Amino acid sequence: MLRQVADGVLIHESEFCQSNAVVVQGRAGVLLIDPGVQDREMACLANDISHAGQTVVAGFSTHPHWDHLLWHARLAQVPRYGTARCAATVRDRLSDTGAKARIAEMLPPDIADQVPLDLLGLITALPAETARLPWDGPQVRIIEHQAHALGHAALLIEERGVLVAGDMLSDVLIPMLDLNSTADPIEDYLAALRLLEGVAGDVDVLVPGHGSVGGADQVHARIERDRAYVLALREGHVPSDPRVGPSAKPGWEWVSDVHNGQAQRLAQRRERHGTPG
Ligand SMILES: [Zn+2]
């Protein structure tokens, strides 16, 4: 079921990790950002879009992780954009014939047979540093950064005051750092938060890739909370964060394991390099 969060902007929430697909009304059809995860959910989304008398004219994937790279046969075959880095990363990871089988094995077992991988990762690269999404609809500003994954981008739908944050600024997921791809993942994350802070004044509605939609008051609050978390990681402190430990929302207890895992890997890096991060 589609739910309107701003004029001409609707979301479709998945049962898997409270993933949010975002539909933006354009002049000739809709833009679909991170369509979702399970077959029947994306089929439902395709139905909702066609019942509204609309067709999909463009797609966008916020980053090169499987749960943001899916597409459904019932959705129109249109350009599915991503940043140049996102597209290159996907191309690289899917380049060999065993790639999809490897991804299938990584999927959470309870939904693995419900995730259609046929159209996974068919991403059209935007030229590096493209500032706006090329489509016939409200202006969509691309805010690329290297925080959670290579080529991660948030989208600001300026005329609607909506920030689609990808896997940043979630009320349930902590900042999950990309510890494999960059030299200084902590600083990269802090830089990304500063970029988002720079547009925060223009945001009335915040849509995270996973978790609850927030209002204007949530934008700064979530930026501050994520920054506090990342700084605590850098210093090797235990973060006082409601998403970690006994205060985690029911069903999200595993986030504490993610936290412990990245805290441990950062501690190892500190030992090896003698520098934080
Ligand atoms: Zn995700």
GROMACS .gro file of C-alpha atoms and ligand atoms in nm:
model
  278
    1MET     CA    1   0.000   0.000   0.000
    2LEU     CA    2   0.130   0.342  -0.095
    3ARG     CA    3   0.131   0.613   0.168
    4GLN     CA    4   0.169   0.980   0.083
    5VAL     CA    5   0.442   1.159   0.282
    6ALA     CA    6   0.444   1.486   0.086
    7ASP     CA    7   0.271   1.634  -0.216
    8GLY     CA    8   0.344   1.388  -0.500
    9VAL     CA    9   0.577   1.171  -0.290
   10LEU     CA   10   0.463   0.831  -0.166
   11ILE     CA   11   0.630   0.542   0.009
   12HIS     CA   12   0.581   0.167   0.010
   13GLU     CA   13   0.714  -0.010   0.317
   14SER     CA   14   0.858  -0.363   0.307
   15GLU     CA   15   0.831  -0.614   0.589
   16PHE     CA   16   1.202  -0.675   0.544
   17CYS     CA   17   1.396  -0.435   0.766
   18GLN     CA   18   1.128  -0.171   0.731
   19SER     CA   19   1.268  -0.086   0.386
   20ASN     CA   20   1.112   0.215   0.220
   21ALA     CA   21   1.054   0.235  -0.154
   22VAL     CA   22   0.985   0.590  -0.267
   23VAL     CA   23   0.759   0.697  -0.555
   24VAL     CA   24   0.789   1.052  -0.688
   25GLN     CA   25   0.521   1.188  -0.918
   26GLY     CA   26   0.663   1.342  -1.235
   27ARG     CA   27   0.496   1.494  -1.540
   28ALA     CA   28   0.482   1.180  -1.752
   29GLY     CA   29   0.510   0.910  -1.488
   30VAL     CA   30   0.684   0.828  -1.164
   31LEU     CA   31   1.040   0.794  -1.041
   32LEU     CA   32   1.092   0.486  -0.825
   33ILE     CA   33   1.374   0.492  -0.571
   34ASP     CA   34   1.495   0.161  -0.415
   35PRO     CA   35   1.184  -0.041  -0.519
   36GLY     CA   36   1.184  -0.294  -0.238
   37VAL     CA   37   1.282  -0.648  -0.155
   38GLN     CA   38   1.024  -0.926  -0.176
   39ASP     CA   39   0.853  -1.039  -0.495
   40ARG     CA   40   0.496  -0.993  -0.374
   41GLU     CA   41   0.573  -0.653  -0.224
   42MET     CA   42   0.718  -0.522  -0.548
   43ALA     CA   43   0.425  -0.677  -0.741
   44CYS     CA   44   0.192  -0.493  -0.501
   45LEU     CA   45   0.383  -0.172  -0.563
   46ALA     CA   46   0.357  -0.225  -0.942
   47ASN     CA   47  -0.020  -0.272  -0.899
   48ASP     CA   48  -0.057   0.038  -0.685
   49ILE     CA   49   0.129   0.243  -0.943
   50SER     CA   50  -0.079   0.117  -1.235
   51HIS     CA   51  -0.407   0.155  -1.041
   52ALA     CA   52  -0.314   0.516  -0.990
   53GLY     CA   53  -0.297   0.543  -1.371
   54GLN     CA   54   0.079   0.586  -1.364
   55THR     CA   55   0.383   0.423  -1.517
   56VAL     CA   56   0.738   0.418  -1.396
   57VAL     CA   57   0.961   0.635  -1.613
   58ALA     CA   58   1.288   0.613  -1.418
   59GLY     CA   59   1.445   0.435  -1.125
   60PHE     CA   60   1.724   0.512  -0.884
   61SER     CA   61   1.931   0.296  -0.651
   62THR     CA   62   2.080   0.482  -0.356
   63HIS     CA   63   2.372   0.243  -0.319
   64PRO     CA   64   2.524  -0.085  -0.437
   65HIS     CA   65   2.379  -0.321  -0.173
   66TRP     CA   66   2.148  -0.600  -0.286
   67ASP     CA   67   1.840  -0.473  -0.100
   68HIS     CA   68   1.858  -0.147  -0.296
   69LEU     CA   69   1.932  -0.296  -0.639
   70LEU     CA   70   1.624  -0.505  -0.707
   71TRP     CA   71   1.354  -0.458  -0.968
   72HIS     CA   72   1.041  -0.646  -1.062
   73ALA     CA   73   0.933  -0.782  -1.402
   74ARG     CA   74   0.596  -0.606  -1.356
   75LEU     CA   75   0.768  -0.270  -1.330
   76ALA     CA   76   0.848  -0.094  -1.657
   77GLN     CA   77   1.195  -0.156  -1.796
   78VAL     CA   78   1.332   0.196  -1.769
   79PRO     CA   79   1.673   0.346  -1.691
   80ARG     CA   80   1.756   0.268  -1.330
   81TYR     CA   81   2.012   0.527  -1.234
   82GLY     CA   82   2.284   0.526  -0.975
   83THR     CA   83   2.597   0.732  -0.921
   84ALA     CA   84   2.893   0.643  -1.143
   85ARG     CA   85   3.063   0.481  -0.841
   86CYS     CA   86   2.751   0.288  -0.748
   87ALA     CA   87   2.713   0.152  -1.102
   88ALA     CA   88   3.083   0.065  -1.130
   89THR     CA   89   3.074  -0.119  -0.796
   90VAL     CA   90   2.769  -0.318  -0.900
   91ARG     CA   91   2.921  -0.402  -1.238
   92ASP     CA   92   3.236  -0.518  -1.066
   93ARG     CA   93   3.056  -0.734  -0.808
   94LEU     CA   94   2.825  -0.893  -1.064
   95SER     CA   95   3.092  -0.944  -1.328
   96ASP     CA   96   3.142  -1.319  -1.289
   97THR     CA   97   2.888  -1.591  -1.354
   98GLY     CA   98   2.878  -1.709  -0.992
   99ALA     CA   99   2.792  -1.365  -0.857
  100LYS     CA  100   2.416  -1.406  -0.829
  101ALA     CA  101   2.452  -1.745  -0.664
  102ARG     CA  102   2.679  -1.584  -0.405
  103ILE     CA  103   2.425  -1.311  -0.341
  104ALA     CA  104   2.146  -1.569  -0.313
  105GLU     CA  105   2.346  -1.737  -0.037
  106MET     CA  106   2.389  -1.412   0.150
  107LEU     CA  107   2.016  -1.341   0.163
  108PRO     CA  108   1.836  -1.381   0.496
  109PRO     CA  109   1.715  -1.744   0.488
  110ASP     CA  110   1.355  -1.660   0.581
  111ILE     CA  111   1.303  -1.452   0.265
  112ALA     CA  112   1.571  -1.589   0.031
  113ASP     CA  113   1.323  -1.763  -0.201
  114GLN     CA  114   1.106  -1.452  -0.218
  115VAL     CA  115   1.371  -1.216  -0.351
  116PRO     CA  116   1.370  -1.199  -0.734
  117LEU     CA  117   1.731  -1.163  -0.848
  118ASP     CA  118   1.668  -1.172  -1.226
  119LEU     CA  119   1.680  -0.794  -1.267
  120LEU     CA  120   1.927  -0.729  -0.986
  121GLY     CA  121   2.177  -0.450  -1.038
  122LEU     CA  122   2.097  -0.332  -1.391
  123ILE     CA  123   2.210   0.017  -1.305
  124THR     CA  124   2.264   0.299  -1.553
  125ALA     CA  125   2.561   0.508  -1.444
  126LEU     CA  126   2.511   0.881  -1.421
  127PRO     CA  127   2.820   1.079  -1.521
  128ALA     CA  128   3.041   1.146  -1.218
  129GLU     CA  129   2.931   1.448  -1.017
  130THR     CA  130   2.588   1.472  -1.179
  131ALA     CA  131   2.405   1.722  -0.960
  132ARG     CA  132   2.047   1.652  -1.065
  133LEU     CA  133   1.860   1.345  -1.173
  134PRO     CA  134   1.779   1.358  -1.546
  135TRP     CA  135   1.403   1.314  -1.550
  136ASP     CA  136   1.080   1.501  -1.623
  137GLY     CA  137   0.957   1.581  -1.274
  138PRO     CA  138   1.038   1.784  -0.964
  139GLN     CA  139   1.409   1.859  -0.937
  140VAL     CA  140   1.596   1.589  -0.755
  141ARG     CA  141   1.938   1.685  -0.620
  142ILE     CA  142   2.193   1.405  -0.586
  143ILE     CA  143   2.398   1.424  -0.267
  144GLU     CA  144   2.675   1.169  -0.315
  145HIS     CA  145   2.906   1.064  -0.034
  146GLN     CA  146   3.115   0.764   0.071
  147ALA     CA  147   2.962   0.678   0.404
  148HIS     CA  148   2.778   0.346   0.407
  149ALA     CA  149   2.880   0.214   0.067
  150LEU     CA  150   3.078   0.331  -0.235
  151GLY     CA  151   2.877   0.576  -0.443
  152HIS     CA  152   2.604   0.610  -0.180
  153ALA     CA  153   2.369   0.898  -0.260
  154ALA     CA  154   2.089   1.070  -0.078
  155LEU     CA  155   1.830   1.246  -0.293
  156LEU     CA  156   1.678   1.582  -0.210
  157ILE     CA  157   1.344   1.643  -0.381
  158GLU     CA  158   1.377   2.014  -0.340
  159GLU     CA  159   1.029   2.136  -0.436
  160ARG     CA  160   0.869   1.883  -0.203
  161GLY     CA  161   1.106   1.925   0.091
  162VAL     CA  162   1.178   1.551   0.098
  163LEU     CA  163   1.517   1.396   0.172
  164VAL     CA  164   1.551   1.033   0.068
  165ALA     CA  165   1.847   0.935   0.283
  166GLY     CA  166   1.936   0.584   0.164
  167ASP     CA  167   2.093   0.391   0.451
  168MET     CA  168   2.167   0.703   0.657
  169LEU     CA  169   1.965   0.878   0.930
  170SER     CA  170   1.763   0.577   1.037
  171ASP     CA  171   1.582   0.556   1.370
  172VAL     CA  172   1.646   0.180   1.390
  173LEU     CA  173   1.980   0.116   1.216
  174ILE     CA  174   2.304   0.260   1.349
  175PRO     CA  175   2.551   0.408   1.102
  176MET     CA  176   2.692   0.102   0.928
  177LEU     CA  177   3.037   0.197   0.808
  178ASP     CA  178   3.197   0.073   0.491
  179LEU     CA  179   3.512  -0.067   0.647
  180ASN     CA  180   3.642  -0.231   0.330
  181SER     CA  181   3.651   0.034   0.063
  182THR     CA  182   3.798   0.353   0.201
  183ALA     CA  183   4.107   0.458   0.397
  184ASP     CA  184   3.919   0.654   0.661
  185PRO     CA  185   3.562   0.528   0.698
  186ILE     CA  186   3.501   0.733   1.014
  187GLU     CA  187   3.596   1.063   0.850
  188ASP     CA  188   3.401   0.967   0.537
  189TYR     CA  189   3.093   0.911   0.750
  190LEU     CA  190   3.134   1.240   0.935
  191ALA     CA  191   3.181   1.420   0.603
  192ALA     CA  192   2.858   1.266   0.473
  193LEU     CA  193   2.671   1.382   0.784
  194ARG     CA  194   2.805   1.735   0.727
  195LEU     CA  195   2.677   1.723   0.367
  196LEU     CA  196   2.331   1.620   0.487
  197GLU     CA  197   2.343   1.886   0.757
  198GLY     CA  198   2.405   2.141   0.482
  199VAL     CA  199   2.065   2.069   0.328
  200ALA     CA  200   1.877   1.998   0.652
  201GLY     CA  201   1.713   2.342   0.650
  202ASP     CA  202   1.533   2.251   0.326
  203VAL     CA  203   1.390   1.924   0.458
  204ASP     CA  204   1.035   1.880   0.590
  205VAL     CA  205   1.019   1.503   0.546
  206LEU     CA  206   1.301   1.255   0.593
  207VAL     CA  207   1.269   0.907   0.440
  208PRO     CA  208   1.540   0.664   0.550
  209GLY     CA  209   1.610   0.347   0.351
  210HIS     CA  210   1.509   0.151   0.661
  211GLY     CA  211   1.299   0.276   0.951
  212SER     CA  212   1.044   0.544   1.022
  213VAL     CA  213   0.975   0.854   0.820
  214GLY     CA  214   1.065   1.166   1.020
  215GLY     CA  215   0.951   1.527   1.015
  216ALA     CA  216   1.167   1.839   1.003
  217ASP     CA  217   1.248   1.808   1.375
  218GLN     CA  218   1.397   1.464   1.315
  219VAL     CA  219   1.656   1.572   1.059
  220HIS     CA  220   1.896   1.744   1.299
  221ALA     CA  221   1.815   1.499   1.578
  222ARG     CA  222   1.912   1.201   1.364
  223ILE     CA  223   2.223   1.372   1.227
  224GLU     CA  224   2.334   1.446   1.585
  225ARG     CA  225   2.261   1.094   1.701
  226ASP     CA  226   2.451   0.938   1.410
  227ARG     CA  227   2.744   1.175   1.465
  228ALA     CA  228   2.753   1.091   1.836
  229TYR     CA  229   2.753   0.722   1.749
  230VAL     CA  230   3.036   0.756   1.495
  231LEU     CA  231   3.243   0.969   1.734
  232ALA     CA  232   3.195   0.711   2.009
  233LEU     CA  233   3.316   0.443   1.766
  234ARG     CA  234   3.620   0.652   1.680
  235GLU     CA  235   3.712   0.693   2.046
  236GLY     CA  236   3.642   0.329   2.124
  237HIS     CA  237   3.366   0.430   2.369
  238VAL     CA  238   3.043   0.245   2.429
  239PRO     CA  239   2.782   0.464   2.259
  240SER     CA  240   2.477   0.562   2.454
  241ASP     CA  241   2.245   0.507   2.165
  242PRO     CA  242   1.884   0.387   2.186
  243ARG     CA  243   1.935   0.166   1.880
  244VAL     CA  244   2.199  -0.043   2.057
  245GLY     CA  245   2.146  -0.264   2.362
  246PRO     CA  246   1.827  -0.327   2.555
  247SER     CA  247   1.654  -0.014   2.424
  248ALA     CA  248   1.661  -0.143   2.062
  249LYS     CA  249   1.316  -0.179   1.910
  250PRO     CA  250   1.169  -0.531   1.909
  251GLY     CA  251   1.303  -0.718   1.608
  252TRP     CA  252   1.610  -0.497   1.586
  253GLU     CA  253   1.819  -0.661   1.857
  254TRP     CA  254   2.067  -0.779   1.591
  255VAL     CA  255   2.179  -0.419   1.545
  256SER     CA  256   2.382  -0.461   1.865
  257ASP     CA  257   2.576  -0.740   1.693
  258VAL     CA  258   2.648  -0.511   1.400
  259HIS     CA  259   2.772  -0.251   1.645
  260ASN     CA  260   2.997  -0.500   1.824
  261GLY     CA  261   3.134  -0.624   1.492
  262GLN     CA  262   3.231  -0.281   1.363
  263ALA     CA  263   3.366  -0.169   1.702
  264GLN     CA  264   3.591  -0.475   1.700
  265ARG     CA  265   3.714  -0.421   1.345
  266LEU     CA  266   3.790  -0.057   1.417
  267ALA     CA  267   3.985  -0.154   1.728
  268GLN     CA  268   4.191  -0.391   1.512
  269ARG     CA  269   4.255  -0.113   1.261
  270ARG     CA  270   4.365   0.119   1.540
  271GLU     CA  271   4.613  -0.141   1.659
  272ARG     CA  272   4.747  -0.195   1.312
  273HIS     CA  273   4.774   0.167   1.201
  274GLY     CA  274   4.794   0.346   1.533
  275THR     CA  275   4.522   0.583   1.411
  276PRO     CA  276   4.153   0.595   1.481
  277GLY     CA  277   3.935   0.463   1.202
  278ZN      ZN  278   1.977  -0.127   0.310
   0.00000   0.00000   0.00000
